[in-house]
Short mmCIF file of C-alpha atoms and ligand atoms in Angstrom, two decimals:
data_model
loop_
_atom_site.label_atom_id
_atom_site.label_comp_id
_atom_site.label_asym_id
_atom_site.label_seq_id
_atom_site.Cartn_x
_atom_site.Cartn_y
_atom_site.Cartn_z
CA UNK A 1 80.08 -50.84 -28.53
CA UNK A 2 76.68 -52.40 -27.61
CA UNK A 3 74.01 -49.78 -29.03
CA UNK A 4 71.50 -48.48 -26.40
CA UNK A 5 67.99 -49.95 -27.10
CA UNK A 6 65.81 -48.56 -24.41
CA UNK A 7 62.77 -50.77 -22.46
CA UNK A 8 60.23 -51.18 -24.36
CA UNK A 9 58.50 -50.96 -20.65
CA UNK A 10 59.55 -47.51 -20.01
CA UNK A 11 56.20 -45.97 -19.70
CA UNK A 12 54.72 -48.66 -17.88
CA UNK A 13 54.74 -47.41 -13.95
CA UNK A 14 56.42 -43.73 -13.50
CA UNK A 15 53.80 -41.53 -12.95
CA UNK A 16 53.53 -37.73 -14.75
CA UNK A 17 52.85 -34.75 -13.46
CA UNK A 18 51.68 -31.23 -15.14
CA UNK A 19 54.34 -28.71 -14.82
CA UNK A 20 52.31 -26.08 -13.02
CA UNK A 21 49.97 -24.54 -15.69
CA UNK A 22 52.31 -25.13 -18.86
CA UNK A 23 51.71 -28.21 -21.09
CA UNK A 24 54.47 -30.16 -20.01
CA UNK A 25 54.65 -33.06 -17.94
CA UNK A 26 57.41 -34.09 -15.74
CA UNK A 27 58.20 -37.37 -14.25
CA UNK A 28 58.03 -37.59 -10.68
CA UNK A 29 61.61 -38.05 -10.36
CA UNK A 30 63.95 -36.40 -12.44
CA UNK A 31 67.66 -37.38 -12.34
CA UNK A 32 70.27 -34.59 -11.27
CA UNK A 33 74.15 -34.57 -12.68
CA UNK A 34 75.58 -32.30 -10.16
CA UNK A 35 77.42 -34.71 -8.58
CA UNK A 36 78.92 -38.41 -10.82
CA UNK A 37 79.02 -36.96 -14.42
CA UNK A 38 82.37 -35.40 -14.35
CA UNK A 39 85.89 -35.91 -15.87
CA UNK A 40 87.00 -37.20 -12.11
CA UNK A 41 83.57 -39.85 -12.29
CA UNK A 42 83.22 -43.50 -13.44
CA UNK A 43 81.83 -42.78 -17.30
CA UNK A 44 80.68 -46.71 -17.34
CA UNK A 45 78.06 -46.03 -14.08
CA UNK A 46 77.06 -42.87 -15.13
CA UNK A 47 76.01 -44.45 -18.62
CA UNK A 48 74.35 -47.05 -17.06
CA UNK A 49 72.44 -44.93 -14.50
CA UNK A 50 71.21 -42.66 -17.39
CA UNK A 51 69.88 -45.81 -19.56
CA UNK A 52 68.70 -47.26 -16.26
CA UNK A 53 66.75 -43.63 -15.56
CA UNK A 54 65.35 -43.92 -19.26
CA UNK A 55 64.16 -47.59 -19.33
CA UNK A 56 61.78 -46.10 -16.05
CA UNK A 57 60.80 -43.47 -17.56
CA UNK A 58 62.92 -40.85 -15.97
CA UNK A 59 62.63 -38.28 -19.41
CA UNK A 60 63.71 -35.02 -17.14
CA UNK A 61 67.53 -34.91 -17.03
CA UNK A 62 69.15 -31.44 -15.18
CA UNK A 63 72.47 -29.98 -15.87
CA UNK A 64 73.82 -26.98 -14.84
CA UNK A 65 76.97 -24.97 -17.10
CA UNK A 66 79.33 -25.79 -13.96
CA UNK A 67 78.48 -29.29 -12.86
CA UNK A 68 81.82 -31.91 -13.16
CA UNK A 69 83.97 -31.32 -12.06
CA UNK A 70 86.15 -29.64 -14.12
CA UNK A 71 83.21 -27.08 -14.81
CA UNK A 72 81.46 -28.04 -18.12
CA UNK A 73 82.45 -32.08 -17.99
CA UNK A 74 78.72 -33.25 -16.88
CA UNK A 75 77.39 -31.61 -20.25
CA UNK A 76 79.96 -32.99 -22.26
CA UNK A 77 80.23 -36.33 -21.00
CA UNK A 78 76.27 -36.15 -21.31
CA UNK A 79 76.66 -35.19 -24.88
CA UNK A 80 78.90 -38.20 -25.05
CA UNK A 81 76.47 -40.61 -23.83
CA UNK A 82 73.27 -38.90 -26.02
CA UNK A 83 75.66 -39.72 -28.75
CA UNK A 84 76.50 -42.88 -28.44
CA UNK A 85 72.38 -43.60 -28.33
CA UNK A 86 70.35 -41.86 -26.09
CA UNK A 87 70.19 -39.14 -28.39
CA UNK A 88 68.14 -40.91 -30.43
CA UNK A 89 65.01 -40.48 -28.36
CA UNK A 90 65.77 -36.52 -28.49
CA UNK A 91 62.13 -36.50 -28.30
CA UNK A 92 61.19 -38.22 -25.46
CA UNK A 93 63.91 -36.27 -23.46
CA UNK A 94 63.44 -33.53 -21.38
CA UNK A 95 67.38 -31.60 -21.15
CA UNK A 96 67.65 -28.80 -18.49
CA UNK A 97 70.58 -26.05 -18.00
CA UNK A 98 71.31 -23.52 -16.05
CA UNK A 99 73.76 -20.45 -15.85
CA UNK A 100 74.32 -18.15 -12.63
CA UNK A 101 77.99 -19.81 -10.81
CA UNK A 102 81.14 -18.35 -12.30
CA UNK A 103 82.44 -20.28 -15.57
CA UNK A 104 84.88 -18.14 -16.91
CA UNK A 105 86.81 -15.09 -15.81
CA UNK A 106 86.13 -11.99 -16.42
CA UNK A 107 82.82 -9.49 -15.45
CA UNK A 108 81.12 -11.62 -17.96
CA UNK A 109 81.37 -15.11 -16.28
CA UNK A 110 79.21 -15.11 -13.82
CA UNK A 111 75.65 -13.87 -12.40
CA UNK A 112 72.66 -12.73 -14.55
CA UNK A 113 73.55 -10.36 -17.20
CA UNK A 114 71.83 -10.60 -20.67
CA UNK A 115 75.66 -10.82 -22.14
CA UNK A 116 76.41 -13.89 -19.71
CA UNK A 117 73.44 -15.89 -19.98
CA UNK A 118 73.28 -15.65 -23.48
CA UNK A 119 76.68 -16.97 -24.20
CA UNK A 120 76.44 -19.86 -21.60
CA UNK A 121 74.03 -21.16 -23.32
CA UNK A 122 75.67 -21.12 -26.25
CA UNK A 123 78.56 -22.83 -24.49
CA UNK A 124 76.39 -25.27 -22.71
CA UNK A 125 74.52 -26.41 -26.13
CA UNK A 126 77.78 -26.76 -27.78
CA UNK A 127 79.07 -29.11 -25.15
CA UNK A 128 76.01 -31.32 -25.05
CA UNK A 129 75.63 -31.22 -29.08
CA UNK A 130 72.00 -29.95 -29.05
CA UNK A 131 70.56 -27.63 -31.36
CA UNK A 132 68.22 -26.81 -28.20
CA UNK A 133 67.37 -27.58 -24.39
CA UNK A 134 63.89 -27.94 -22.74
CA UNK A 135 64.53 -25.99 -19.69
CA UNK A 136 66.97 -22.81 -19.24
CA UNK A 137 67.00 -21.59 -16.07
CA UNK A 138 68.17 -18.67 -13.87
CA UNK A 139 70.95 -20.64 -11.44
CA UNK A 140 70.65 -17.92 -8.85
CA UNK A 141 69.06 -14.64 -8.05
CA UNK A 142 71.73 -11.98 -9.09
CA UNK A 143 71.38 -8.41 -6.40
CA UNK A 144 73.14 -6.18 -8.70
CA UNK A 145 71.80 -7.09 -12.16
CA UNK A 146 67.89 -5.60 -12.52
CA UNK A 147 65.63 -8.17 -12.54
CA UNK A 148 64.34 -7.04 -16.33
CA UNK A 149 67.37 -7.48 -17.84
CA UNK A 150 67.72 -11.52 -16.71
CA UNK A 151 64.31 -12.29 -17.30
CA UNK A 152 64.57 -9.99 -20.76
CA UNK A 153 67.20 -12.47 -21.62
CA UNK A 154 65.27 -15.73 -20.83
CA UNK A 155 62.44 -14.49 -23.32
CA UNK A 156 65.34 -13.87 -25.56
CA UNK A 157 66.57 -17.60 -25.63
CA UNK A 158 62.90 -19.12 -25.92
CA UNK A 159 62.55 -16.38 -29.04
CA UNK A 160 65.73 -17.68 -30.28
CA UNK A 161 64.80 -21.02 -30.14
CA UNK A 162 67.46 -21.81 -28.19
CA UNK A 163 65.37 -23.15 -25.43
CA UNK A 164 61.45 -24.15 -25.09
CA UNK A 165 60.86 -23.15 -21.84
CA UNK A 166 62.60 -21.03 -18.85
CA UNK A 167 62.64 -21.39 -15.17
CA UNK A 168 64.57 -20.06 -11.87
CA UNK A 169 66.65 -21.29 -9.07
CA UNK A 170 66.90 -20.58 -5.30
CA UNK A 171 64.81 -17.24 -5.96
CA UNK A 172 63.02 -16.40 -2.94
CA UNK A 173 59.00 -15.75 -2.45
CA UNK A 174 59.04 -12.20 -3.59
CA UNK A 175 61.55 -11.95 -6.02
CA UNK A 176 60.32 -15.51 -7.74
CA UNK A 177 56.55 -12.98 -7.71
CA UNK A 178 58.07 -9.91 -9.33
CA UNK A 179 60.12 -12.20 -11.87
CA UNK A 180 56.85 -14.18 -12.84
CA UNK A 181 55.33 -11.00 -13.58
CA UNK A 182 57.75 -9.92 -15.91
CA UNK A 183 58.03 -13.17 -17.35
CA UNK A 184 53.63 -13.02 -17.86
CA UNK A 185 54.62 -9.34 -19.54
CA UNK A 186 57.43 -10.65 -21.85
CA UNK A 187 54.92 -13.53 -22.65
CA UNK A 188 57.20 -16.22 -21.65
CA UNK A 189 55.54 -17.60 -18.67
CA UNK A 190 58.06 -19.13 -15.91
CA UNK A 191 57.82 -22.63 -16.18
CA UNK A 192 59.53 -23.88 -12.99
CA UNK A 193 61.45 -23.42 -10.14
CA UNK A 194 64.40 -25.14 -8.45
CA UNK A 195 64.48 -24.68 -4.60
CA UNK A 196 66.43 -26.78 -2.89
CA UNK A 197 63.64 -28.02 -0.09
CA UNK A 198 63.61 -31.53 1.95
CA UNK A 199 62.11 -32.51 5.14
CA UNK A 200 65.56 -31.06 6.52
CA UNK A 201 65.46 -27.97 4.90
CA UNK A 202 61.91 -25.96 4.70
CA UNK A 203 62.29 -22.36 3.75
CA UNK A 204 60.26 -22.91 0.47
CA UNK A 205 57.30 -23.25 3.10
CA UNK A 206 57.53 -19.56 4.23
CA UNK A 207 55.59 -17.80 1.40
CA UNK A 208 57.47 -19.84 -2.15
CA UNK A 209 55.27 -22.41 -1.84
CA UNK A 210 52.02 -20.04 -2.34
CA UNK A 211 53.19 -17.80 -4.94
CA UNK A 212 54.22 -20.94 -7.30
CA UNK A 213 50.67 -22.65 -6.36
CA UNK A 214 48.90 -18.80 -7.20
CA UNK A 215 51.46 -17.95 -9.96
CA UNK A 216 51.15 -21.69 -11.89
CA UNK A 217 54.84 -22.25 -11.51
CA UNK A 218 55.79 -26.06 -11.17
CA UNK A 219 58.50 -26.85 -8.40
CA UNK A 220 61.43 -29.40 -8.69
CA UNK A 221 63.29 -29.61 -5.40
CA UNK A 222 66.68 -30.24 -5.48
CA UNK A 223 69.11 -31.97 -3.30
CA UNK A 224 65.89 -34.21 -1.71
CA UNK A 225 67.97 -36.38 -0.09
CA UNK A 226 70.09 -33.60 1.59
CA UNK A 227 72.98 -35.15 -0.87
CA UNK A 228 72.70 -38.68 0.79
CA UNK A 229 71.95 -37.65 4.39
CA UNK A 230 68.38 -38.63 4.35
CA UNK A 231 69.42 -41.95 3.33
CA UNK A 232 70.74 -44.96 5.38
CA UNK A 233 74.22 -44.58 3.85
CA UNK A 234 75.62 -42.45 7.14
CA UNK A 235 74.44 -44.82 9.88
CA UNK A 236 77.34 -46.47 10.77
CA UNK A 237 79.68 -43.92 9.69
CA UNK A 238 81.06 -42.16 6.77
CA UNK A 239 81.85 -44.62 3.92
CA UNK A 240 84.72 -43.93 2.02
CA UNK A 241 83.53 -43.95 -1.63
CA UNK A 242 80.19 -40.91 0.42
CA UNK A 243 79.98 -37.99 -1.43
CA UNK A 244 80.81 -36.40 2.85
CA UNK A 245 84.64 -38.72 2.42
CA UNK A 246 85.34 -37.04 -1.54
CA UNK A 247 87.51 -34.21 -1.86
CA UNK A 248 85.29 -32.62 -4.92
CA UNK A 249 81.88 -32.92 -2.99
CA UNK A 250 80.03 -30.53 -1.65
CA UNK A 251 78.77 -32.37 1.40
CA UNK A 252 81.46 -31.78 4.41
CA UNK A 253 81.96 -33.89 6.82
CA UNK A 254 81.05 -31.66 9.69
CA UNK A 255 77.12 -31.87 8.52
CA UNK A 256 76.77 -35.54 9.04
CA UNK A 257 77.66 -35.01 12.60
CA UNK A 258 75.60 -36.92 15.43
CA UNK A 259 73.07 -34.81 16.03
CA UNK A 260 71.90 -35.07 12.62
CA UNK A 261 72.33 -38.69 12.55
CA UNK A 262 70.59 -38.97 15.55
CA UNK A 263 67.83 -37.56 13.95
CA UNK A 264 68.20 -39.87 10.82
CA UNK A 265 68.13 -43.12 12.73
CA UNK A 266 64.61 -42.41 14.22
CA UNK A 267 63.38 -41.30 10.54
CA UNK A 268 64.90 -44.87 9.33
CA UNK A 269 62.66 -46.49 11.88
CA UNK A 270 59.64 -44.57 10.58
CA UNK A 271 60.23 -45.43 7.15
CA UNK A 272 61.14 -49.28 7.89
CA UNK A 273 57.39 -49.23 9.64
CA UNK A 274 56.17 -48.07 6.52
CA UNK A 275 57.80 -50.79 4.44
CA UNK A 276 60.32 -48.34 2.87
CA UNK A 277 63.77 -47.29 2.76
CA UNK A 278 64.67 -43.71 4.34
CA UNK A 279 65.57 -42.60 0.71
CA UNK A 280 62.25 -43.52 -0.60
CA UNK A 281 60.56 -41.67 2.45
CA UNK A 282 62.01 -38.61 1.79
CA UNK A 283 61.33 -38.95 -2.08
CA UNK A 284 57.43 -39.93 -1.04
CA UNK A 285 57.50 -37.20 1.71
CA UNK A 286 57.96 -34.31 -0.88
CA UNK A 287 55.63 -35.74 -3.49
CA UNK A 288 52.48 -35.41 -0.90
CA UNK A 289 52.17 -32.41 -2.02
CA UNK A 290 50.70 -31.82 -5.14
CA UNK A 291 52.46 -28.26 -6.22
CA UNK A 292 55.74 -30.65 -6.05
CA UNK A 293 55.72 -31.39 -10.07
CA UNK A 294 59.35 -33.75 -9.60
CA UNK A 295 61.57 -34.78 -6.98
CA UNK A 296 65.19 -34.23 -8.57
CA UNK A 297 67.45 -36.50 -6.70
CA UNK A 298 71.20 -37.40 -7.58
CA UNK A 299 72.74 -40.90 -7.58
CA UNK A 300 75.99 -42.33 -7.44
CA UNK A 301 74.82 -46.29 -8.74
CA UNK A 302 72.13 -47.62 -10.40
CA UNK A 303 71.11 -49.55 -7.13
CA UNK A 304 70.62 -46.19 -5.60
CA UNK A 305 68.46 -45.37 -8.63
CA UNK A 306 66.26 -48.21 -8.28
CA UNK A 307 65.62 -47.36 -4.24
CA UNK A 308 64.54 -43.99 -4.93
CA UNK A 309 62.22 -45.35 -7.65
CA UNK A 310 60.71 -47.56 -5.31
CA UNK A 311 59.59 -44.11 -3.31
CA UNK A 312 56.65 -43.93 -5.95
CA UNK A 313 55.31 -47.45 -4.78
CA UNK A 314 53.99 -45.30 -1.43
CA UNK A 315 53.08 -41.51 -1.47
CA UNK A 316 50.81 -41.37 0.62
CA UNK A 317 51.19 -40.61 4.50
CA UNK A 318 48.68 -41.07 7.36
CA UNK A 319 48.17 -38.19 10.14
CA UNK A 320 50.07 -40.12 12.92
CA UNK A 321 53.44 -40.88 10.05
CA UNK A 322 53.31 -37.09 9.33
CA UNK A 323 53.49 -36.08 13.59
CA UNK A 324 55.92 -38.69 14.02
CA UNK A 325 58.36 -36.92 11.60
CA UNK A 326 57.58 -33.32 12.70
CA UNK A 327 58.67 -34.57 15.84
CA UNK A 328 61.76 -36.25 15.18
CA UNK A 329 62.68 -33.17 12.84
CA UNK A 330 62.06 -30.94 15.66
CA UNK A 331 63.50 -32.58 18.86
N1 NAP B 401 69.65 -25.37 -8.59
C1 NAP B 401 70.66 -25.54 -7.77
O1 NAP B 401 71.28 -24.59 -7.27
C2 NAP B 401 71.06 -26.95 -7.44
C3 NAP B 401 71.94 -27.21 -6.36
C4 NAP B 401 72.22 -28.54 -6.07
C5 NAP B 401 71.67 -29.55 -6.82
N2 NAP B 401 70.85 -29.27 -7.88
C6 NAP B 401 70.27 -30.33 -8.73
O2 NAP B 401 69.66 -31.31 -7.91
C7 NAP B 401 70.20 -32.60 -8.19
C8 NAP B 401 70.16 -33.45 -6.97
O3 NAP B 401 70.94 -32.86 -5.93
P1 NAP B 401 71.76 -33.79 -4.97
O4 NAP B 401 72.65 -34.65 -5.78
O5 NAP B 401 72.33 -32.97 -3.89
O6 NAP B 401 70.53 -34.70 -4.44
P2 NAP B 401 70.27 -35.74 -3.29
O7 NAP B 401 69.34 -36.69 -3.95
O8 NAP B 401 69.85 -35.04 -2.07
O9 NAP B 401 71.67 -36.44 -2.98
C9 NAP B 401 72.25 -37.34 -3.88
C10 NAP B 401 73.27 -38.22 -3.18
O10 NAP B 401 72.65 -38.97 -2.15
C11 NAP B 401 73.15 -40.30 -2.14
N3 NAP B 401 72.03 -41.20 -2.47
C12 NAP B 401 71.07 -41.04 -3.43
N4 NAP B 401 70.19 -42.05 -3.38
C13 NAP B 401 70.58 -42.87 -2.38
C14 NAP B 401 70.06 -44.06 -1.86
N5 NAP B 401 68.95 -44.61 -2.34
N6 NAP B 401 70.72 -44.66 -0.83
C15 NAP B 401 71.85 -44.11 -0.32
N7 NAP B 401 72.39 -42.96 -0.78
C16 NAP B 401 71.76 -42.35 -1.81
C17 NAP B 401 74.27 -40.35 -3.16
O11 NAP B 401 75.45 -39.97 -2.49
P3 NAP B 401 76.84 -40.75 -2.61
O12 NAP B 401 77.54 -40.08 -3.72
O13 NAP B 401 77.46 -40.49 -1.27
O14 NAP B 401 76.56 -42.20 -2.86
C18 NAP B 401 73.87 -39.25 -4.12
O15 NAP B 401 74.95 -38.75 -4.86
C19 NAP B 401 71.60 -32.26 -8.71
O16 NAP B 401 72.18 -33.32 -9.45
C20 NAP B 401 71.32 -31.06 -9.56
O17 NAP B 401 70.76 -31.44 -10.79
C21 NAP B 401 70.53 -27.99 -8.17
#
C-alpha cells in the first residue's frame, strides 16, 4: 500500500476561523462522516476524500458514536484510514464525537446521562484508536436527564483528558444559555455548537444565533446542503447512486418533491449569475456571517469535495443577491 504523504500545499488557500472565544481555529469547511464512511460505503472513496480534505486543509473531521451504518463503522473505518497514514499528522487534526442516539440497549444506551456519555466515549476512542478527541459533544438535548448532570459529565471528560474541548448539538436558544452557564461554572467553557441551519432551514435565527454571538460559542452548521438538496444533483430527477434513491439514507424521497425543486432551480440560476455552483452558494451563503466558525458539509466523491471548496473563492453577497434568495425561499 502506497503511504499517504499529504500536500505540501495544504495551508496554502483554506481560510481559518476562531472558534468563538476559545483558541482554536477551525477551517471554514469541515468534512462530516454521517453519511459514506460505513461498512455498506466504498472504503477506496472515502480514503481518498479524507486525503483529498487534508491536502486543502480541511483539519476538522466530525463523527458521531452512531454514524455507518452499522452504528460505530464511520469511527472504525476512520481509525482504519488514520492508521494506515493520516494518523501521522495527529497534530494537525482536529477529531470530533458525539454521543446522544441510542448505541446499545439497555437504559444506559442512549440520551445524556453521566453513565452513558462517559462510556461512549470510551467506546468511540477505542474504535478510532485515539488516546483522545478534540471535540466531544452533547448529540442532543436530553428532557429527562438534568441539565447538570450532562454538562457535569462533559467537564468530566476534558478533566480526564479524554477530550480537549466540549460542545452541543441541536440545543435550542435557551437551553444552549442555561448549559453555557454551567459549563462557565464547571470552568469548561462550551466550545461549539452543531445546529443543523441552511438557507432552507432557519430556526437557529430565532434567538441561537444571539446567545452563541453573546455567550462566545462558535457555530458549525450541519447538513448545509440540506443532504444534497441545495445542490444541482436533483434537477432532473433522483439519481440512483442520491443519498434520496439509498435505502440507509436519511433523505426520503418525498422531500425532493417539486415544490422544493422548484425552488432549487431558481437558486441554481442565482448562483450560475454569480459564477458558482448551487453547492458553493449555499456553502458561501452561511459563511457571510461571521458567528458561522465552519460550514460542515458531507460528500459522497472527491469531485463533490472540490465544488464545495470552490464556495470559499466567493463569500461575499451584494444587497440585490441576498433579496433575490429571500424571495425565491419565500415564494
Ligand atoms: N449534530 C447532528 O445531529 C448532525 C446531524 C446530521 C449531520 N451532522 C453532521 O453534518 C455533516 C454534514 O451533514 P450532511 O451530510 O447532511 O450535509 P450536506 O452537506 O447537507 O449533504 C451532503 C450530501 O449532499 C450531496 N452533495 C454534497 N456536495 C455536493 C455537490 N457539490 N454536488 C452535488 N451533491 C453534493 C451528497 O449527497 P449524495 O450522497 O446524494 O451524493 C452528500 O452526501 C454530517 O456528516 C455530520 O458530520 C450532524
Amino acid at each position: 500500500m502506497k503511504k499517504y504523504i499529504p500536500a505540501t500545499t495544504r495551508y496554502n488557500t483554506m481560510p481559518y476561523r476562531r472558534c468563538g472565544n476559545s483558541g482554536l481555529l477551525l477551517p471554514e469547511i469541515s468534512l462530516g462522516l454521517w453519511h459514506n464512511f460505513g461498512h455498506v460505503d466504498n472504503l477506496d472513496a472515502a480514503k481518498q476524500i479524507l486525503h483529498t480534505s487534508f491536502d486543502h486543509g480541511i483539519t476538522h473531521f466530525d463523527l458521531a458514536n452512531n454514524y455507518g451504518p452499522p452504528s460505530g463503522s464511520a469511527e472504525e473505518n476512520f481509525g482504519n484510514i488514520l492508521k494506515q497514514g493520516l494518523g501521522s499528522y495527529r497534530d494537525e487534526l482536529i477529531i470530533s464525537t458525539k454521543a446522544g442516539y441510542r448505541m446499545w440497549p439497555g437504559p444506559y444506551g442512549e440520551w445524556g446521562s453521566k453513565k452513558y456519555l462517559v462510556a461512549s466515549l470510551d467506546q468511540s476512542l477505542n474504535r478510532m484508536g485515539l488516546d483522545y478527541v478534540d471535540i466531544f459533544y452533547h448529540h442532543r438535548p436530553d428532557p429527562n436527564t438534568p441539565l447538570e448532570e450532562t454538562m457535569t459529565a462533559l467537564d468530566l471528560i476534558v478533566r480526564q483528558g479524554k477530550a480537549l474541548y466540549v460542545g452541543i448539538s441541536s440545543y435550542n436558544a435557551e437551553d444552549t444559555l442555561k448549559a453555557s452557564i454551567i459549563l462557565k461554572e464547571l470552568g469548561t467553557p462550551c466550545l461549539i455548537h452543531q445546529p443543523r441551519y441552511s438557507m432552507m432551514d432557519r430556526w437557529v435565527e430565532n434567538g441561537l444565533m444571539e446567545v452563541l454571538g453573546d455567550e462566545g460559542i462558535g457555530c458549525i452548521p450541519f447538513s448545509p446542503l440540506e443532504q444534497g438538496i441545495l445542490t444541482n444533483k436533483y434537477l432532473k430527477g433522483i439519481p440512483k447512486d442520491s443519498r434520496a434513491a439509498k435505502s440507509t439514507g436519511f433523505l426520503k424521497k418525498d422531500q425532493v418533491n417539486e415544490t422544493v425543486i422548484e425552488k432549487v432551480r431558481k437558486l441554481n440560476e442565482i448562483a450560475l449569475k454569480r459564477d458558482q455552483s448551487l453547492a458553493q452558494m449555499a456553502v458561501a451563503w452561511l459563511l457571510k456571517d461571521k458567528r458561522v466558525t465552519s460550514v460542515l458539509v458531507g460528500v459522497s466523491s472527491e469531485e463533490q469535495l472540490l465544488d464545495n471548496l470552490g464556495a470559499l473563492k466567493n463569500t461575499n453577497f451584494n444587497e440585490t443577491e441576498l433579496l433575490d434568495i429571500e424571495r425565491v425561499l419565500k415564494e
